[in-house]
Coordinates of C-alpha atoms and ligand atoms in Angstrom, one line a residue:
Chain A
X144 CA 12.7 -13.1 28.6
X145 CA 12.8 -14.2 24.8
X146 CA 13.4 -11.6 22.1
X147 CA 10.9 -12.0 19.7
X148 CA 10.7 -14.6 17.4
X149 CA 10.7 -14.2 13.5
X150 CA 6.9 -14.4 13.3
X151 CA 4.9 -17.3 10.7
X152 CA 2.3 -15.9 8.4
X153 CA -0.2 -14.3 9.3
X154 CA -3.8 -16.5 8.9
X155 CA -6.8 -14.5 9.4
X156 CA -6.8 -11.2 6.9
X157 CA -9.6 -8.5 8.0
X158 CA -11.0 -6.3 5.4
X159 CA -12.9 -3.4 6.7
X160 CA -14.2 -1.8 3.3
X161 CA -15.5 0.7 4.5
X162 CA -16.3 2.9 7.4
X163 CA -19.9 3.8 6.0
X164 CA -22.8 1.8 7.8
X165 CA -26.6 2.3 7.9
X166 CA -26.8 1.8 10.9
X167 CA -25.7 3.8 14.3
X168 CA -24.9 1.2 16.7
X169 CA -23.8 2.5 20.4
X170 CA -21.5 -0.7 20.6
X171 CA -20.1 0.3 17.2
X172 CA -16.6 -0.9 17.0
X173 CA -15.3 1.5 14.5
X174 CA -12.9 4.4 15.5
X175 CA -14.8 7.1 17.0
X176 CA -12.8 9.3 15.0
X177 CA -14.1 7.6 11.8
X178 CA -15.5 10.4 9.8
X179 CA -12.1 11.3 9.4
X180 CA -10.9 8.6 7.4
X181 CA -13.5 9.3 4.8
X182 CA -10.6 8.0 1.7
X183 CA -11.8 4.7 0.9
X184 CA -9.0 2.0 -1.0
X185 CA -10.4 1.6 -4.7
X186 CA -11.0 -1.7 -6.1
X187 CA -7.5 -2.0 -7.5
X188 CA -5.8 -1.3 -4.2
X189 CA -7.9 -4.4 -2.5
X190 CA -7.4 -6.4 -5.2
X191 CA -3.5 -6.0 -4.6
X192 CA -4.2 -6.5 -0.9
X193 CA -5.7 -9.6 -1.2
X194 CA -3.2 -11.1 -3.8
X195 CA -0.4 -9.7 -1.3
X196 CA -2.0 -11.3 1.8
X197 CA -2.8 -14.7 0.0
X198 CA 1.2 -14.9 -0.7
X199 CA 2.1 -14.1 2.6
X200 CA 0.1 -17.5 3.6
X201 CA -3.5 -15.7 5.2
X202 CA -5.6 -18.2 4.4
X203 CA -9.1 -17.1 6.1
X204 CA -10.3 -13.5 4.7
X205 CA -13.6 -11.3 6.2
X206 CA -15.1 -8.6 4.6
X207 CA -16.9 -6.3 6.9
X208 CA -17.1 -2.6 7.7
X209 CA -19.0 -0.4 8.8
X210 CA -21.3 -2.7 6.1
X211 CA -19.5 -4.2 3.6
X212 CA -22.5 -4.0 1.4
X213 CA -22.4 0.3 0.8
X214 CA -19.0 -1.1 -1.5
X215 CA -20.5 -1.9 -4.6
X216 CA -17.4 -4.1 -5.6
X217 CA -17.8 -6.1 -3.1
X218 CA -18.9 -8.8 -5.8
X219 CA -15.4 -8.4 -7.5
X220 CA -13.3 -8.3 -4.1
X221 CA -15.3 -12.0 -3.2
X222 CA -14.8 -13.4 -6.3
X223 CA -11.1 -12.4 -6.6
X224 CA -10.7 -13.9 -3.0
X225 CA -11.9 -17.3 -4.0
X226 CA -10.0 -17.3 -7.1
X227 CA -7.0 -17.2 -4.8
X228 CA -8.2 -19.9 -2.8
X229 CA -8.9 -17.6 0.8
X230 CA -12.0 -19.2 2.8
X231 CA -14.1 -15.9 2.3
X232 CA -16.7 -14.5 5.3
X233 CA -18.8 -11.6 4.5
X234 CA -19.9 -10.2 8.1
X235 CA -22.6 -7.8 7.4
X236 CA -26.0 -6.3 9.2
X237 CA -28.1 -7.3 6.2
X238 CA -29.1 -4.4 4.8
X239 CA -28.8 -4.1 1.3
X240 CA -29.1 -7.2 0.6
X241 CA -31.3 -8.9 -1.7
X242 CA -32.5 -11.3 -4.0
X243 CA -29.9 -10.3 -6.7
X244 CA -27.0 -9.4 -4.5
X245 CA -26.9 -13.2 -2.9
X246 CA -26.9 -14.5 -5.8
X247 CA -24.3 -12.5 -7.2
X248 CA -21.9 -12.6 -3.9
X249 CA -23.0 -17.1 -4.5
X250 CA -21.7 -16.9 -7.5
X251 CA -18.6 -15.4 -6.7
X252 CA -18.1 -17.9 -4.5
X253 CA -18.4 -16.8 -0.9
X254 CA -18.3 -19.2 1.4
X255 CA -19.6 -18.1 4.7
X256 CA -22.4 -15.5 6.0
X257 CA -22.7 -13.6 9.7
X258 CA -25.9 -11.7 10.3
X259 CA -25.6 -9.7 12.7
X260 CA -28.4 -8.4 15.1
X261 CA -27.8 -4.7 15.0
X262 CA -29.2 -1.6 16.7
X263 CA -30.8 -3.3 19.5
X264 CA -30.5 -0.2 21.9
X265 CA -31.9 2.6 19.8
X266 CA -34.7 0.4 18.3
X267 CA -35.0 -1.8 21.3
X268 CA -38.6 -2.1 21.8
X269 CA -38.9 -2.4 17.8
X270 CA -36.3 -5.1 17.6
X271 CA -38.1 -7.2 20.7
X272 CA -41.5 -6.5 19.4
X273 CA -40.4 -8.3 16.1
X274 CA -41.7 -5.6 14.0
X275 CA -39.3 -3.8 11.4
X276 CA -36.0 -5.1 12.5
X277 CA -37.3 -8.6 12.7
X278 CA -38.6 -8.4 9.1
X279 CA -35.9 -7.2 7.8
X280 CA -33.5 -9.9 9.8
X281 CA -36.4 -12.6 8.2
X282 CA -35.5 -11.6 4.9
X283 CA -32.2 -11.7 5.1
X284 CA -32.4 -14.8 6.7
X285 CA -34.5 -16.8 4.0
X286 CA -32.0 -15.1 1.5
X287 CA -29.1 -16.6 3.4
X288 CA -30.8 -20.0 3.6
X289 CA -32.2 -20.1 0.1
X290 CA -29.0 -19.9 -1.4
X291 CA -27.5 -22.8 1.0
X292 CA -25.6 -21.1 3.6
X293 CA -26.0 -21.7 7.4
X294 CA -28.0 -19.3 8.9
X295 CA -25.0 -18.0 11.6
X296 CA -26.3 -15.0 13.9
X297 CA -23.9 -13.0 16.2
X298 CA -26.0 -10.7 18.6
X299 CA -24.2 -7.9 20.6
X300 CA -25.0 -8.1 24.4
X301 CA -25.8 -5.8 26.9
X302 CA -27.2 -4.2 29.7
X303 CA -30.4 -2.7 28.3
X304 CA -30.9 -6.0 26.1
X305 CA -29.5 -8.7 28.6
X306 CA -32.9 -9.1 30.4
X307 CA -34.1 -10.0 26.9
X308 CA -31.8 -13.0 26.4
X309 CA -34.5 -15.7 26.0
X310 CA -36.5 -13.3 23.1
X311 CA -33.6 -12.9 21.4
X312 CA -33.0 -17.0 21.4
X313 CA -36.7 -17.3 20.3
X314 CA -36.3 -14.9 17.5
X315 CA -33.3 -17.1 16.4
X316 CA -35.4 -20.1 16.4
X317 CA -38.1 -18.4 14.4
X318 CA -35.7 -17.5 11.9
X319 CA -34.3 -20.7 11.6
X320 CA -30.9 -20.1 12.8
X321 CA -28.3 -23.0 12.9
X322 CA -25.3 -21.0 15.1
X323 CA -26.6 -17.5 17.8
X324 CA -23.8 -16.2 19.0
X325 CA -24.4 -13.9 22.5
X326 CA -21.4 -12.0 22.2
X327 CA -21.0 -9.7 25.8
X328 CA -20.2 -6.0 24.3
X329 CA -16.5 -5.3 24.9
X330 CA -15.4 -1.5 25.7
X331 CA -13.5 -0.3 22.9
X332 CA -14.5 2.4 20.6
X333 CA -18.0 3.6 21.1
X334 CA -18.8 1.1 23.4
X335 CA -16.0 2.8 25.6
X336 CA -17.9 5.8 25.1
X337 CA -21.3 4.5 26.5
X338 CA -19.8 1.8 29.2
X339 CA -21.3 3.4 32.1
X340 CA -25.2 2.5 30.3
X341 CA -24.0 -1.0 28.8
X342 CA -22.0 -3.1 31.1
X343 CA -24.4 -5.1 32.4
X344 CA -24.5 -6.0 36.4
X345 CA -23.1 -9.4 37.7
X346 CA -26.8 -10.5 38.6
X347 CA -27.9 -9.9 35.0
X348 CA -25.1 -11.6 33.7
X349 CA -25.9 -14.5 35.7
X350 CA -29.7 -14.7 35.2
X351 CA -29.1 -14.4 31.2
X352 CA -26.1 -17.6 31.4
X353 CA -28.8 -20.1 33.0
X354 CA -31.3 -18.7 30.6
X355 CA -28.9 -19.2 27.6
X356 CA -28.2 -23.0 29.6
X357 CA -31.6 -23.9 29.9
X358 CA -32.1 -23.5 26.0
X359 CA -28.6 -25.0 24.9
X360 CA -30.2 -28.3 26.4
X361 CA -33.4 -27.1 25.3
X362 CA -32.8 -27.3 21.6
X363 CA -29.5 -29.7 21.8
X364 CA -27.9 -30.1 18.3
X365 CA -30.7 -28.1 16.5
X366 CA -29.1 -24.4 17.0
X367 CA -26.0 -24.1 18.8
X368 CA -25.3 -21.4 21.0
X369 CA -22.2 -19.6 22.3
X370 CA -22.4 -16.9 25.1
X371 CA -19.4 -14.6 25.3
X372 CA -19.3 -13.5 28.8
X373 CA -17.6 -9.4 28.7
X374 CA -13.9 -9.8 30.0
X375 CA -14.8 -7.4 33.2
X376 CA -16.4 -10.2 34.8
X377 CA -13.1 -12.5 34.2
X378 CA -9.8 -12.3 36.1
X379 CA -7.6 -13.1 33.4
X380 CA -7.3 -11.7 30.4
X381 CA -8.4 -12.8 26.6
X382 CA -5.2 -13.6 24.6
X383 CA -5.9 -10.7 22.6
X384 CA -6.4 -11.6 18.8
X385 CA -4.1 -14.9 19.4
X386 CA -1.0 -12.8 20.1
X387 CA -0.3 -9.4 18.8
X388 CA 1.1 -9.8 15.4
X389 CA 0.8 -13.5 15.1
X390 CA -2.0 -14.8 12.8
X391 CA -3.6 -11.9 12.4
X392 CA -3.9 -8.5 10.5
X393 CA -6.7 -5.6 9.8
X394 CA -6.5 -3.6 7.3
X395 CA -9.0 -0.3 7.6
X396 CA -10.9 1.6 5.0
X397 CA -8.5 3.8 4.6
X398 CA -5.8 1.7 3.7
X399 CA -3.7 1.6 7.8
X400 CA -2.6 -2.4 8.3
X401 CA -3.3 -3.3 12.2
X402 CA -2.2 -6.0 14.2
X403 CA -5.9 -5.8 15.4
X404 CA -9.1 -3.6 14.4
X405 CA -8.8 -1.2 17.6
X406 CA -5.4 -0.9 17.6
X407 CA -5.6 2.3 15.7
X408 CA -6.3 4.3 18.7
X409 CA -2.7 3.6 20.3
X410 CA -0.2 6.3 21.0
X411 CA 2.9 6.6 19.8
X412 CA 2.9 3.7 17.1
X413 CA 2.5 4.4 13.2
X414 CA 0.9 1.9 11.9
X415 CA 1.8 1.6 7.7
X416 CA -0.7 1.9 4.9
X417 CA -0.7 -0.6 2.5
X418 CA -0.8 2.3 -0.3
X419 CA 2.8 3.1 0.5
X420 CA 3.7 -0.4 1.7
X421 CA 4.1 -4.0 0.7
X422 CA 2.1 -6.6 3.1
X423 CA 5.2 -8.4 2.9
X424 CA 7.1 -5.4 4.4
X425 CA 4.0 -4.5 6.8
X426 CA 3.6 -8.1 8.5
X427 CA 7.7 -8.9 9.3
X428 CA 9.6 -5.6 9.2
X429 CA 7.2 -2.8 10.5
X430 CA 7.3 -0.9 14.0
X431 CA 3.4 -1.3 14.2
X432 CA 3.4 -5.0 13.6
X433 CA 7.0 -5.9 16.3
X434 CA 6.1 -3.6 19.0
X435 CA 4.3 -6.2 20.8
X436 CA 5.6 -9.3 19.4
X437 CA 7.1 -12.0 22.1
X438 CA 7.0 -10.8 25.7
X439 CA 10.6 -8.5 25.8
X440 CA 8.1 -5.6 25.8
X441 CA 6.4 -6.6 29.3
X442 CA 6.6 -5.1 32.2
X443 CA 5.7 -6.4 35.5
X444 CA 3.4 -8.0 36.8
X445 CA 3.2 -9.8 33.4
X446 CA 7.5 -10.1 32.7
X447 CA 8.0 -12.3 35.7
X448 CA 4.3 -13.9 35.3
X449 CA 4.4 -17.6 35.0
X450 CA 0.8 -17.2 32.8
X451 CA 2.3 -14.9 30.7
X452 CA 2.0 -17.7 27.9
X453 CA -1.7 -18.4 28.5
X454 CA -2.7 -14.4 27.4
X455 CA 0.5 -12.9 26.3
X456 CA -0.4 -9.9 29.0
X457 CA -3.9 -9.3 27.6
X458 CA -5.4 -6.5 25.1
X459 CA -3.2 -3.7 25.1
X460 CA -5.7 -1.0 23.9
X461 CA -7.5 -2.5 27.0
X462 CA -4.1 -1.4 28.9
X463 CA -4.1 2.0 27.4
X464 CA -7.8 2.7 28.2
X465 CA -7.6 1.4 31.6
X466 CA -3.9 2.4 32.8
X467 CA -2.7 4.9 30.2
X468 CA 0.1 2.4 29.4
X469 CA -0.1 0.3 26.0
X470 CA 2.6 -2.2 27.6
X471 CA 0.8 -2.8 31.0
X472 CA -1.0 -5.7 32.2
X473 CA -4.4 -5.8 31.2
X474 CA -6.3 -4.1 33.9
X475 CA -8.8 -7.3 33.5
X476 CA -6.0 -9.1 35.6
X477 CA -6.4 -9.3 39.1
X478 CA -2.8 -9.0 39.4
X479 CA -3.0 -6.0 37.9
X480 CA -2.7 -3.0 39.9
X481 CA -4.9 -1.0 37.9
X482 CA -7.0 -4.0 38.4
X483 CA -9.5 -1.8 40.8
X484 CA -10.8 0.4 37.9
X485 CA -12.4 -2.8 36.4
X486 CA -13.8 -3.5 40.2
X487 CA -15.2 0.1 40.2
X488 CA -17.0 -0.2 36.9
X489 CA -18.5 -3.1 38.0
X490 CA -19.4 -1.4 41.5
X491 CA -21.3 1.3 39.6
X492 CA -22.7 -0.8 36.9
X493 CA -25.0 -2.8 39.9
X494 CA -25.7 0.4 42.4
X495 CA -29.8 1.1 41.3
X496 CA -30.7 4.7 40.0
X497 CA -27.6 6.2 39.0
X498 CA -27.5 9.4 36.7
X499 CA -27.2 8.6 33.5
X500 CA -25.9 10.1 30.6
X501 CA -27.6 9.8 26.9
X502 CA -26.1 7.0 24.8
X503 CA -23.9 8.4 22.1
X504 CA -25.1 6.9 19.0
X505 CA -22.7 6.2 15.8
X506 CA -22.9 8.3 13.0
X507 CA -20.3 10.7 11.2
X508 CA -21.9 13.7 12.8
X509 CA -21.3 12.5 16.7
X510 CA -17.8 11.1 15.3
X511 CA -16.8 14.8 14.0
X512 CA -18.1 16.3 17.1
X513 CA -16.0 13.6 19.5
X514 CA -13.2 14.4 17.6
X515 CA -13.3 18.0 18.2
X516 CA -14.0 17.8 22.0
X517 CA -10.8 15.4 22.4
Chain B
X61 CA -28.1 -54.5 12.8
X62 CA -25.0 -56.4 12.3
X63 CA -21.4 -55.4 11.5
X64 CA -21.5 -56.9 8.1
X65 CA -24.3 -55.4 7.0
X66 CA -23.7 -52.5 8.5
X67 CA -20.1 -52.0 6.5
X68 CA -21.8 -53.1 3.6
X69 CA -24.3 -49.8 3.4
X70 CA -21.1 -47.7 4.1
X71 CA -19.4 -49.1 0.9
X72 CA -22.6 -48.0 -1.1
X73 CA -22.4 -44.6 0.6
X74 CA -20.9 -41.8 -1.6
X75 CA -19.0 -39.3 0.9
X76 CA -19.0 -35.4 -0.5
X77 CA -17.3 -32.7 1.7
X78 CA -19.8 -31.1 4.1
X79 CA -21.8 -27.8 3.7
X80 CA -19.6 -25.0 4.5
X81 CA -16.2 -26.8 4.1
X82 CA -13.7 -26.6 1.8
X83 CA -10.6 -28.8 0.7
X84 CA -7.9 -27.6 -0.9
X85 CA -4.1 -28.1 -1.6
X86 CA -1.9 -25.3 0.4
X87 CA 1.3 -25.0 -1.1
X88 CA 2.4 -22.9 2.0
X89 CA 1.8 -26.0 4.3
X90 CA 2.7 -28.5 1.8
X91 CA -0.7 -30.9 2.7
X92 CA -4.0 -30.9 1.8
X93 CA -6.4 -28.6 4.5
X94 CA -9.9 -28.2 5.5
X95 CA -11.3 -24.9 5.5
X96 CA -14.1 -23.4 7.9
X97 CA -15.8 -20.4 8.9
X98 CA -13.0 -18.7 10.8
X99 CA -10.8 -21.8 10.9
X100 CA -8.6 -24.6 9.4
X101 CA -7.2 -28.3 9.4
X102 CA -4.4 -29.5 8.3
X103 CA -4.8 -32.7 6.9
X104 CA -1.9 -35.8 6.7
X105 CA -1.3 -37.8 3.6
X106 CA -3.7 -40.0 3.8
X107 CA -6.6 -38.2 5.0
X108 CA -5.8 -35.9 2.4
X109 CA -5.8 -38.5 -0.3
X110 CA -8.9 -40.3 1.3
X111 CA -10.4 -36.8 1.3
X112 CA -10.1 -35.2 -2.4
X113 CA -12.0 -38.3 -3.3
X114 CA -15.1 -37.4 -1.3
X115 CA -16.9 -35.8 -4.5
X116 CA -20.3 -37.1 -3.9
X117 CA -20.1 -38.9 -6.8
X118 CA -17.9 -42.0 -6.0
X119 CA -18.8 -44.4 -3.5
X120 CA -16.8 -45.7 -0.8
X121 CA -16.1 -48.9 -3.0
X122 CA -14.5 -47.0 -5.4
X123 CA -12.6 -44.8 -3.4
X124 CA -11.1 -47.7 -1.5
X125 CA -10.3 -49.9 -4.9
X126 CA -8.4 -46.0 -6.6
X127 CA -6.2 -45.6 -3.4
X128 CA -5.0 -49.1 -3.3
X129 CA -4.2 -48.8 -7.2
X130 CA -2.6 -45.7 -6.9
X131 CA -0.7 -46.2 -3.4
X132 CA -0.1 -50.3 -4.9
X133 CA -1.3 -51.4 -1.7
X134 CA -4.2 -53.2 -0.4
X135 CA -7.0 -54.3 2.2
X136 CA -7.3 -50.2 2.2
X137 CA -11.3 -50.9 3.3
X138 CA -10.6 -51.1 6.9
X139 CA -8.5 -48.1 7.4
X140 CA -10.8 -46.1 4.8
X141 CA -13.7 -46.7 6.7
X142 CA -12.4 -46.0 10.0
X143 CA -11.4 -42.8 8.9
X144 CA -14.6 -41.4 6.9
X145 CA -16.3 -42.3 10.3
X146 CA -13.8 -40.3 12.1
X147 CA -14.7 -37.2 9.6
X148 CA -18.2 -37.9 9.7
X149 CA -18.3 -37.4 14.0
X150 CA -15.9 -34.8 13.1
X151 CA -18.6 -33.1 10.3
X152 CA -16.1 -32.8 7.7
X153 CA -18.0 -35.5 5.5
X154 CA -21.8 -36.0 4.8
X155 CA -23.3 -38.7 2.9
X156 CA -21.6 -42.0 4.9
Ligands
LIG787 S1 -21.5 -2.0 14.8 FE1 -23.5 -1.2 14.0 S2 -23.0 0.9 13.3 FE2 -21.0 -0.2 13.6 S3 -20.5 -0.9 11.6 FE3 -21.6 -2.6 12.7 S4 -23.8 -2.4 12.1 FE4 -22.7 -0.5 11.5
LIG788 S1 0.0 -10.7 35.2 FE1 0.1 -10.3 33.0 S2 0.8 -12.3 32.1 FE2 0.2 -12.7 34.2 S3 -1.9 -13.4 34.1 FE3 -2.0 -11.2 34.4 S4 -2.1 -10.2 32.4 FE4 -1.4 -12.4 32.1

């Protein structure tokens, strides 16, 4: 057992501008308690976050949300980020943007664009008959391209659209699209909410991986294409965000710095705002950011665990969810013994004809009604 | 084709940075890195001085005859070439 380390600097700085989004996603990653948080950071306060961040040594910075977009500085956050010298990402759903706005967010020197597929349960049969989804995601597309950007897609998977794995691809060739990213949902948030309707069955998850195979040789260097298989279906755990407090930090609409974007919904950790704090401060001295940090805080199976270097114990708002316990092992582990719970899920997720409950859809007024009933 | 002519077209070619990528000096690390969506390289001396001079606008010649003057070394064209083939498999270079 080492104590922990003093840390290095962190790499990767997260902005979520906002919590507002167009959209009502039932994969939505955001708190499900968002609505509450309704305080935004002004420009000045981001500004200060990014010049704090870049002297710290975070050299990558994302803007996303909710959609980064609804900000209408946005165009003074980007170029202020480049001026700095941070490798800037905008990760947005698309809308809202046009002609003007790509040129502006160009010439103010972002660097890299995700599109992300959105919506694809509620407006499933419009998003796979290509109608008003797939116009919009063409638009945004050619806006993207015309302005010399790789065209890099991230689609959210799961059970209601695995089966339509092979559309999806097409769609990405249509549009032109150098980089698709399956990404397999992962159960935090609202997703948590609705896992009984989107983990997806083993057989589904097979059928759509020799699908996604077939087309990787299919279209060879042409589009590359990464499928994120959901961490259910593992046995070990991700190494959650690289280590908890090690290259990266979050900070939320409302102004919290998190070691990572879900780690909000932990219990008994106060995590600082960076309109009372220094980054500085935040990243080495703050309870939030050490709790986790090395391995003194494990427990076993994961303190005697000769792996315990290879994931560092897992996602430990995966441990809360699943065990109660911030500080087990992640119940993804087979040596876990919540481990069953993930087996069970599973279990259900492949028995035919079960009763299912509606899908909960984002949007502030399901957010302030969740956060009543809990 | 053969070797000669073959290195011959290289030393016409004028290497820029690819699409997407971005060098720059990062006083934190004290070298020269590579930027990328989501990620980073940290370059050594050289590559980093063999690198900064990938503008698109000089060619290879060039690039090779301003290292050995500023480094007062020479028969630079071997090593030089080697390595912008290295960072052309790698993608950090376009234009070789
Ligand atoms: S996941 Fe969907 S609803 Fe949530 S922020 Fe992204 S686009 Fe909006
Ligand atoms: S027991 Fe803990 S450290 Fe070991 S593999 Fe499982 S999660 Fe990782």
């Amino acid at each position: 057992m080492s104590a922990p380390q003093k840390p290095g600097p962190p790499f990767w700085l997260l902005a979520e501008l906002t919590y507002r989004c167009p959209l009502h996603c039932a994969f939505c990653y955001n708190p499900v308690d968002f609505a509450r948080y309704e305080d935004e950071l002004s420009t000045e306060d981001w500004l200060r976050v990014l010049r704090e961040g870049r002297e710290l040594g975070a050299v990558q910075c994302g803007f996303s949300g909710g959609e980064p977009l609804m900000r209408q500085d946005l165009e003074v956050l980007v170029a202020e980020a480049r001026r700095l010298g941070y490798y800037s990402n905008l990760i947005t759903s698309g809308i809202g943007l046009d002609e003007s706005r790509i040129k502006r967010l160009k010439a103010a020197g972002l660097d890299h664009i995700q599109l992300s597929f959105q919506d694809s349960t509620r407006e499933v049969n419009d998003f796979l008959s290509s109608t008003r989804t797939f116009d919009l995601k063409r638009r945004a597309a050619q806006l993207i391209k015309g302005q010399g950007y790789p065209m890099v897609m991230n689609c959210v998977i799961h059970r209601l659209n695995i089966d339509h794995v092979e559309r999806i691809i097409e769609l990405a060739v249509e549009l032109d699209a150098d980089y698709l990213e399956l990404a397999n949902v992962q159960f935090y948030a609202w997703a948590q909410i609705n896992r009984a309707q989107l983990l997806p069955t083993r057989e589904q998850l097979r059928q759509a991986e020799a699908v996604t195979q077939q087309w990787r040789e299919k279209l060879g260097n042409k589009m590359r294409l990464l499928f994120v298989v959901p961490d259910y279906y593992e046995t070990r755990p991700k190494k959650c965000m690289n280590g908890w407090g090690n290259v990266f930090m979050t900070i939320t609409a409302d102004g919290l710095a998190l070691p990572c974007h879900t780690a909000r919904m932990l219990p008994g950790l106060a995590f600082p705002s960076v309109r009372e704090h220094g980054l500085r401060e935040i990243w080495y001295e703050s309870e939030g950011f050490n709790r986790y940090r090395g391995d003194s805080w494990m427990k076993d199976p994961c303190r005697s665990c000769p792996e315990k270097e290879n994931d560092h114990g897992g996602c430990r708002c995966q441990a809360y969810m699943l065990a109660q316990d911030p500080a087990a092992a992640d119940p993804v582990c087979d040596k876990s013994p919540e481990h069953h719970r993930v087996l069970e899920a599973i279990a259900a997720a492949g028995k035919p004809g079960m009763i299912e409950k509606p899908l909960v859809f984002r949007g502030p007024k399901e957010s302030r009604r969740l956060d009543r009933a809990f | 084709m053969s070797a000669a002519i073959d290195a011959a077209l290289l030393l016409d070619a004028r290497p820029r940075i690819a699409r997407g990528l971005r060098l720059q000096w990062e006083p934190a690390q004290d070298a020269h890195v590579l930027l990328y969506p989501e990620g980073m390289v940290q370059l050594n001396a050289s590559a980093g001085e063999i690198l900064k001079r990938c503008d698109g606008e000089r060619d290879v010649t060039a690039i090779v005859a301003e290292l050995e003057q500023a480094f007062e070394v020479e028969d630079l064209q071997q090593d030089v070439l080697a390595f912008l083939q290295l960072a052309t498999a790698q993608r950090w270079i376009e234009g070789l």
